[in-house]
PDB file of N, CA and C in Angstrom:
ATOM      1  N   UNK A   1     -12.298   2.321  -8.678  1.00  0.00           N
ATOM      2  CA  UNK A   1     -11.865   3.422  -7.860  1.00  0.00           C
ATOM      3  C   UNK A   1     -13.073   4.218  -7.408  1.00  0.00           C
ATOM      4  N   UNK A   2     -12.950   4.790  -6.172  1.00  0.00           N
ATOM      5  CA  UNK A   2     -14.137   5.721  -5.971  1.00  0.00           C
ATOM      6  C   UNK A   2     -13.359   7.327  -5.685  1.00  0.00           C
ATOM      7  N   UNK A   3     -14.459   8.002  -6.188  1.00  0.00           N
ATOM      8  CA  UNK A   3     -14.080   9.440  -6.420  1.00  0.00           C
ATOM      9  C   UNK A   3     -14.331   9.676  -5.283  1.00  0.00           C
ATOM     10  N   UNK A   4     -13.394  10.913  -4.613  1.00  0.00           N
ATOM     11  CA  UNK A   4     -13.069  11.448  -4.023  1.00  0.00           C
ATOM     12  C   UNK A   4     -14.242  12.892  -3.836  1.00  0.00           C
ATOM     13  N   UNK A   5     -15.048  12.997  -2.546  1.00  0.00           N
ATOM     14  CA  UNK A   5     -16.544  13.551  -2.586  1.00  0.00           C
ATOM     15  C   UNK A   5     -15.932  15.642  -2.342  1.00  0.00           C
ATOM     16  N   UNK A   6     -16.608  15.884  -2.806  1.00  0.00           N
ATOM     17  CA  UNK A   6     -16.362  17.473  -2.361  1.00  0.00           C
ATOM     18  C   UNK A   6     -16.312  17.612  -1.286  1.00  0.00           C
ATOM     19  N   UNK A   7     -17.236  17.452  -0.046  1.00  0.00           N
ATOM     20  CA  UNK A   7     -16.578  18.008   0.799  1.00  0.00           C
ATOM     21  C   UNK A   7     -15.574  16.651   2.264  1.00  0.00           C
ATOM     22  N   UNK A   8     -14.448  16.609   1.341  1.00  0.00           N
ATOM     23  CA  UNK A   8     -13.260  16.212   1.616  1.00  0.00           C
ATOM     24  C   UNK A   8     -12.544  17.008   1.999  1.00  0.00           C
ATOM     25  N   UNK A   9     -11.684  17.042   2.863  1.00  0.00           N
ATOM     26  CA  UNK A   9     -10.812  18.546   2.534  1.00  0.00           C
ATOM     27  C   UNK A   9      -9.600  18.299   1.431  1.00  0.00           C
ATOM     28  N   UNK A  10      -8.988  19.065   1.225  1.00  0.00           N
ATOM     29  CA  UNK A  10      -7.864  18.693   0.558  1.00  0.00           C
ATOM     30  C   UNK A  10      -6.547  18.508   1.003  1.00  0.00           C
ATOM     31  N   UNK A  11      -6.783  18.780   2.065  1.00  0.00           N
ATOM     32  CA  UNK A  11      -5.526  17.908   3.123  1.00  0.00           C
ATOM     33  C   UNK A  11      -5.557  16.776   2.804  1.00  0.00           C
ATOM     34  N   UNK A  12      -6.607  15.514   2.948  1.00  0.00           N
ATOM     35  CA  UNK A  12      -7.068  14.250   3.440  1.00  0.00           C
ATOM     36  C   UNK A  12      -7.068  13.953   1.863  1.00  0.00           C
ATOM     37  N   UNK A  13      -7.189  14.567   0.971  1.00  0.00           N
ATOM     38  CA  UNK A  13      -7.453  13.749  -0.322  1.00  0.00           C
ATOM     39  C   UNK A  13      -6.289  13.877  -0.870  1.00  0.00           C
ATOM     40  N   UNK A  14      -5.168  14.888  -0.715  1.00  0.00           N
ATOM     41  CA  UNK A  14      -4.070  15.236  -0.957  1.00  0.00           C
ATOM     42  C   UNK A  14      -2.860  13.942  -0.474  1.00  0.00           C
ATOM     43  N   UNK A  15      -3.006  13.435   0.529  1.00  0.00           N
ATOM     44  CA  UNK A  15      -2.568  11.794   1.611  1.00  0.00           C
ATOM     45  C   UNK A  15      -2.679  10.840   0.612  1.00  0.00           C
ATOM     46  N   UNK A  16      -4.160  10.813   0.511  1.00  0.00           N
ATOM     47  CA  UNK A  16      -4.510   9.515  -0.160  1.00  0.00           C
ATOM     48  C   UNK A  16      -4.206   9.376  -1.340  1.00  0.00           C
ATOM     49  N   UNK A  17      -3.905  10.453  -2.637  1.00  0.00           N
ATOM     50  CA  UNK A  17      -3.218  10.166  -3.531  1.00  0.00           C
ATOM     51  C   UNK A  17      -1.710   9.845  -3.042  1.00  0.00           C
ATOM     52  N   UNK A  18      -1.333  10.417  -2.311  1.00  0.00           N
ATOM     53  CA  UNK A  18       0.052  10.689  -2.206  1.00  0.00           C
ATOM     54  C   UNK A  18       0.626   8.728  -1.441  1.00  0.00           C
ATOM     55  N   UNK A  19      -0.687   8.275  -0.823  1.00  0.00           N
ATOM     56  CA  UNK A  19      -0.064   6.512  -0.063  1.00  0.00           C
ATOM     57  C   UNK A  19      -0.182   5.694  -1.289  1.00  0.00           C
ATOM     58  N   UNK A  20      -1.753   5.839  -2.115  1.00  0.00           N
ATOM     59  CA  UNK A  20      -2.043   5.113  -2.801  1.00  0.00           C
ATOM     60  C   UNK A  20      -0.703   5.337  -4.188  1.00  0.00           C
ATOM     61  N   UNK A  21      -0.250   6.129  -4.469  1.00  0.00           N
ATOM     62  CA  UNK A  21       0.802   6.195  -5.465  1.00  0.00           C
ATOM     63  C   UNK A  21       1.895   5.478  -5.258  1.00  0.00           C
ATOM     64  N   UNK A  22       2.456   5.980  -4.096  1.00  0.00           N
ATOM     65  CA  UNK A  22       3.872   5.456  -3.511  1.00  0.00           C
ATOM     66  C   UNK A  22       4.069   4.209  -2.907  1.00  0.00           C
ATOM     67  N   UNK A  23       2.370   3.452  -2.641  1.00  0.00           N
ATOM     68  CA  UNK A  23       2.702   2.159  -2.301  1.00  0.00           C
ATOM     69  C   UNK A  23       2.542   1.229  -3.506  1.00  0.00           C
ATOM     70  N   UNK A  24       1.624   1.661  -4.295  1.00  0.00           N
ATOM     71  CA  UNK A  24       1.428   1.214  -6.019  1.00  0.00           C
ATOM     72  C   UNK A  24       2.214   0.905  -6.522  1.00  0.00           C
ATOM     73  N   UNK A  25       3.564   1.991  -6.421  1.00  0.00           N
ATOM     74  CA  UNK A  25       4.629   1.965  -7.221  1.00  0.00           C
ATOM     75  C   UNK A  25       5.660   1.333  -6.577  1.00  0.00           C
ATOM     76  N   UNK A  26       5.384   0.931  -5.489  1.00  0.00           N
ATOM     77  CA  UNK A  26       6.616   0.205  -4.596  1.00  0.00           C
ATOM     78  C   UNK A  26       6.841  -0.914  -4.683  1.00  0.00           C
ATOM     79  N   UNK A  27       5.028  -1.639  -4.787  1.00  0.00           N
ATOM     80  CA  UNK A  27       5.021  -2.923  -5.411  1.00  0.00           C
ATOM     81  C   UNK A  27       4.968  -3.469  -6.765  1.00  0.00           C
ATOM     82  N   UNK A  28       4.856  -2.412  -7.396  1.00  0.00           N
ATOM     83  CA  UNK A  28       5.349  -2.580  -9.041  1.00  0.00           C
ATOM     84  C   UNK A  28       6.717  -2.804  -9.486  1.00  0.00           C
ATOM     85  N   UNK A  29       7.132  -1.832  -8.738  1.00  0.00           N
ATOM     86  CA  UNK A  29       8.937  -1.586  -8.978  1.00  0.00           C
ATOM     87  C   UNK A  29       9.803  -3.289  -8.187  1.00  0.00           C
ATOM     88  N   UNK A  30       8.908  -3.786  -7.721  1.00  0.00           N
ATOM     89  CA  UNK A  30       9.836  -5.091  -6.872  1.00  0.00           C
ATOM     90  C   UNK A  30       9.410  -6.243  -7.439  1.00  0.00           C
ATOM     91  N   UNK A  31       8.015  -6.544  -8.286  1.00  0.00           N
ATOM     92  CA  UNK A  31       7.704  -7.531  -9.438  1.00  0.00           C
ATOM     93  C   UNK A  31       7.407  -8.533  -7.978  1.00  0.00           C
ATOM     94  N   UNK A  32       6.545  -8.502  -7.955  1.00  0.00           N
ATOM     95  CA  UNK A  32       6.203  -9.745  -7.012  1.00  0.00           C
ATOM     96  C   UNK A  32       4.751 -10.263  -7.810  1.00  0.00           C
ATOM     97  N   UNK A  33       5.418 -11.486  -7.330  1.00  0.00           N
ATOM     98  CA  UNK A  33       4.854 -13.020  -8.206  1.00  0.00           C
ATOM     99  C   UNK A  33       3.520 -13.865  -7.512  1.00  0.00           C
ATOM    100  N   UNK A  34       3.116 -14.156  -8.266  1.00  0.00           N
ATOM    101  CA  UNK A  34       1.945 -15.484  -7.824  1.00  0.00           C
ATOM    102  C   UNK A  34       2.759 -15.954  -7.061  1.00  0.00           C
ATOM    103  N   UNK A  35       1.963 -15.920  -5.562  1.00  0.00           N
ATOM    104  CA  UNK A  35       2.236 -16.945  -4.491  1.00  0.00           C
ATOM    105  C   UNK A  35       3.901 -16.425  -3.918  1.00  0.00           C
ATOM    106  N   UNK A  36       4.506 -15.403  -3.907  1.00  0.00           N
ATOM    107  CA  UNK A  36       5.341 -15.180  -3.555  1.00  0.00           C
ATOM    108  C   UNK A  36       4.613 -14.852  -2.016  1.00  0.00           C
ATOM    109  N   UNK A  37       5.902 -14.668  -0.747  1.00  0.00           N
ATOM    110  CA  UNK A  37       5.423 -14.506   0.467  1.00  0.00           C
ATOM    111  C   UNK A  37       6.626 -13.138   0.926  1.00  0.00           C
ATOM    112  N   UNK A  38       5.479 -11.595   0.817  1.00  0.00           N
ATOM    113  CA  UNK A  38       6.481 -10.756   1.477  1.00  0.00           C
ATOM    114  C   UNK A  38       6.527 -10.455   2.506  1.00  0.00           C
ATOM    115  N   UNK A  39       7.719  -9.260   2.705  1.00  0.00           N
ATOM    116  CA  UNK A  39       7.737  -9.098   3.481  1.00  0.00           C
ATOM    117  C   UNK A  39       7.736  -7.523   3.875  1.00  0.00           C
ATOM    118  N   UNK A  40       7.112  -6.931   4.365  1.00  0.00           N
ATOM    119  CA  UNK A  40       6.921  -4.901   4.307  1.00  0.00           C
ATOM    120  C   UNK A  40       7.432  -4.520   5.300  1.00  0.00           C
ATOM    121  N   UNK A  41       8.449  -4.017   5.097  1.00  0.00           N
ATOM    122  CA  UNK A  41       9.368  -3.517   6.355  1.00  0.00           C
ATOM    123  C   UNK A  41       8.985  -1.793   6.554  1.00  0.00           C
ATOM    124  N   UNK A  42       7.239  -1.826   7.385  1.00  0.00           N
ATOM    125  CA  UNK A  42       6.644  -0.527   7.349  1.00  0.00           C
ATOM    126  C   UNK A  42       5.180  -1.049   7.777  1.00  0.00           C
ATOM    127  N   UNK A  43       4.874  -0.726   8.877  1.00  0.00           N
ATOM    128  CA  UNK A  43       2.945  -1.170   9.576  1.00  0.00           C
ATOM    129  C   UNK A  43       2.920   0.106   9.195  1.00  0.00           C
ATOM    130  N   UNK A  44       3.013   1.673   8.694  1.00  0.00           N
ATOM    131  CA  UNK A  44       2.388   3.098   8.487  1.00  0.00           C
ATOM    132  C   UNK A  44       1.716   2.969   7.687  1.00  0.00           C
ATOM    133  N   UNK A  45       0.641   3.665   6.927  1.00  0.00           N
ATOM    134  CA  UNK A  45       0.061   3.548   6.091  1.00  0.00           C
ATOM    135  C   UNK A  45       0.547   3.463   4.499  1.00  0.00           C
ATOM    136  N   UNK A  46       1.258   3.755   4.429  1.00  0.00           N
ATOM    137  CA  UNK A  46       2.111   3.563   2.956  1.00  0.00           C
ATOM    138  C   UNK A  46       2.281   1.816   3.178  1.00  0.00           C
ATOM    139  N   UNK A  47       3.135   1.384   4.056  1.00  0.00           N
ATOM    140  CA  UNK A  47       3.323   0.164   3.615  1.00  0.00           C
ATOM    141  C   UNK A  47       2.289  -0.580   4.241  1.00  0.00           C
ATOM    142  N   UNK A  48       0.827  -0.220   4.669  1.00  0.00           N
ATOM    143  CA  UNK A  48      -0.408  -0.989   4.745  1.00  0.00           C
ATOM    144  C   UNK A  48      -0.955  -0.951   3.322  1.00  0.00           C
ATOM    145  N   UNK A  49      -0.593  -0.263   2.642  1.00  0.00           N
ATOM    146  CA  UNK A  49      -1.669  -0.371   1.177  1.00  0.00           C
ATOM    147  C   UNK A  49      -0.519  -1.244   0.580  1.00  0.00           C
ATOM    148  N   UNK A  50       0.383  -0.988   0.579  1.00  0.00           N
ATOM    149  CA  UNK A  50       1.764  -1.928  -0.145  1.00  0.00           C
ATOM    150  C   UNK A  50       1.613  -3.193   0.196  1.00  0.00           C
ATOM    151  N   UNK A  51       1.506  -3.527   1.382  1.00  0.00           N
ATOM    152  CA  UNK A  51       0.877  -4.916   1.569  1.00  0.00           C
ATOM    153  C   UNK A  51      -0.173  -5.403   1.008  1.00  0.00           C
ATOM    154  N   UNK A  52      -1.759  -4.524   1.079  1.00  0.00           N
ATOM    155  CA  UNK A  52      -3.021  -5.226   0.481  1.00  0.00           C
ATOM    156  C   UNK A  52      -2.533  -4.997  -1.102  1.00  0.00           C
ATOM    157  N   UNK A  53      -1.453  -3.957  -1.710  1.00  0.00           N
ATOM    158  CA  UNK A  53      -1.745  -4.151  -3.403  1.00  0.00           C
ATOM    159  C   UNK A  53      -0.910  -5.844  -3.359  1.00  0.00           C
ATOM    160  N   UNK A  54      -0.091  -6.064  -2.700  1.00  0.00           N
ATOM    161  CA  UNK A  54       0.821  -7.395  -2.928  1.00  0.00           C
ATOM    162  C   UNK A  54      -0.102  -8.118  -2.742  1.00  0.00           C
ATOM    163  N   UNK A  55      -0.875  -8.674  -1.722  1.00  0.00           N
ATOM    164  CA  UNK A  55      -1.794  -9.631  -1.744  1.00  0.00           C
ATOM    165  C   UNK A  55      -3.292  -9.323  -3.481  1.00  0.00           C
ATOM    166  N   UNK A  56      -3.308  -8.412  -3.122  1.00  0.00           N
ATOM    167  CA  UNK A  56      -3.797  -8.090  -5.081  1.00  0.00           C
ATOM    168  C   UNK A  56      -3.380  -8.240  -6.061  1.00  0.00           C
ATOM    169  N   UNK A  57      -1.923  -8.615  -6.077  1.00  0.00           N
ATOM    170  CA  UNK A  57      -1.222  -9.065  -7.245  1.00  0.00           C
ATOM    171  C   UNK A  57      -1.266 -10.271  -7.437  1.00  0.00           C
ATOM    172  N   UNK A  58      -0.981 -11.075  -5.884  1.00  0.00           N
ATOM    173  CA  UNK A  58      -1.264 -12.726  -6.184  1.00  0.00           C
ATOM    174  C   UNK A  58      -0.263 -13.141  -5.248  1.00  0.00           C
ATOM    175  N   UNK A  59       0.259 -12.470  -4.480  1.00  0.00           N
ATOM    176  CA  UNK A  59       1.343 -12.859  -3.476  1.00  0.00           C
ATOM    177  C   UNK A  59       0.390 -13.212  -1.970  1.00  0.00           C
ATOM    178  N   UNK A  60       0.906 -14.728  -1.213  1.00  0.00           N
ATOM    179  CA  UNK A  60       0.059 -15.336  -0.627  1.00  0.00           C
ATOM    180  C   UNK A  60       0.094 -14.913   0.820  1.00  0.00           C
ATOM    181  N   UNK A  61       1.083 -14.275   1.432  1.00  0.00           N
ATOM    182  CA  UNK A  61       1.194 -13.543   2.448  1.00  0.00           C
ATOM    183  C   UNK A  61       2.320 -12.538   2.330  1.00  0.00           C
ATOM    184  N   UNK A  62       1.753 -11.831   3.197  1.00  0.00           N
ATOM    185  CA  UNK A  62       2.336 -10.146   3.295  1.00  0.00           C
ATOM    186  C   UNK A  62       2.482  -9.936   4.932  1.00  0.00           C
ATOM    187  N   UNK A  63       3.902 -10.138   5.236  1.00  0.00           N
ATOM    188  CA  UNK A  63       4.274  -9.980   6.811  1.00  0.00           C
ATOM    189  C   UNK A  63       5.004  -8.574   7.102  1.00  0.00           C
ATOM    190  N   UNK A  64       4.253  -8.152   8.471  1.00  0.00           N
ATOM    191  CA  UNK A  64       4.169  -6.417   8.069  1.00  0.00           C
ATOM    192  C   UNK A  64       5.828  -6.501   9.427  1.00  0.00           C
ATOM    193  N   UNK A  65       6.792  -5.708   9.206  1.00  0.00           N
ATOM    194  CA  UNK A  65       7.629  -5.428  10.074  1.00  0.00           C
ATOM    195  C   UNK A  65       8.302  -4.110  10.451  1.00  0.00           C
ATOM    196  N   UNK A  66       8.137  -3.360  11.855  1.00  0.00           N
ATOM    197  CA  UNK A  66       8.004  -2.450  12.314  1.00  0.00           C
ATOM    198  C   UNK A  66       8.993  -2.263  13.686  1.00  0.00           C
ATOM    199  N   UNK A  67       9.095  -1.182  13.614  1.00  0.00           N
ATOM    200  CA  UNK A  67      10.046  -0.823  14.963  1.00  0.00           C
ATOM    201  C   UNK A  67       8.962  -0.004  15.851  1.00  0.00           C
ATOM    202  N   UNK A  68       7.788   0.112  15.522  1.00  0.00           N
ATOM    203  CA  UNK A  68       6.925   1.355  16.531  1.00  0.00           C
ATOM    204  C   UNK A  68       5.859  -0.019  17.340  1.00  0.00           C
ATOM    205  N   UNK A  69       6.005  -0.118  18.150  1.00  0.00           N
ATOM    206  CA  UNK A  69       4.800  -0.998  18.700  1.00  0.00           C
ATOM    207  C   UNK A  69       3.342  -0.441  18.516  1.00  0.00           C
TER     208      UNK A  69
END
């Protein structure tokens, strides 16, 4: 992990705990497997980190699906 520098504001560091938690826990809570292939129904930034932790777990693709072009 890298620490978070002082002058950050705390708006911006306040986000980044707040994606990195909720996408952490999104892909924890759904147990995805070696070589499983998901699927993230979310391109926003929450479900962009939800995707790279799934491919970090061991899942072989992560297909991102969105209603915002």
């Amino acid at each position: 992990m890298n620490q978070i520098t002082g002058d950050a504001p705390d708006e911006k560091a306040l986000y980044l705990r707040d994606v990195l938690a909720t996408s952490y826990d999104a892909v924890n809570d759904t147990a995805v497997y070696l070589k499983d292939q998901v699927a993230v129904f979310s391109a926003a930034p929450i479900g962009q980190m939800a995707g790279a932790f799934t491919i970090g777990t061991g899942a072989s693709k992560a297909i991102f699906i969105d209603t915002e072009p």
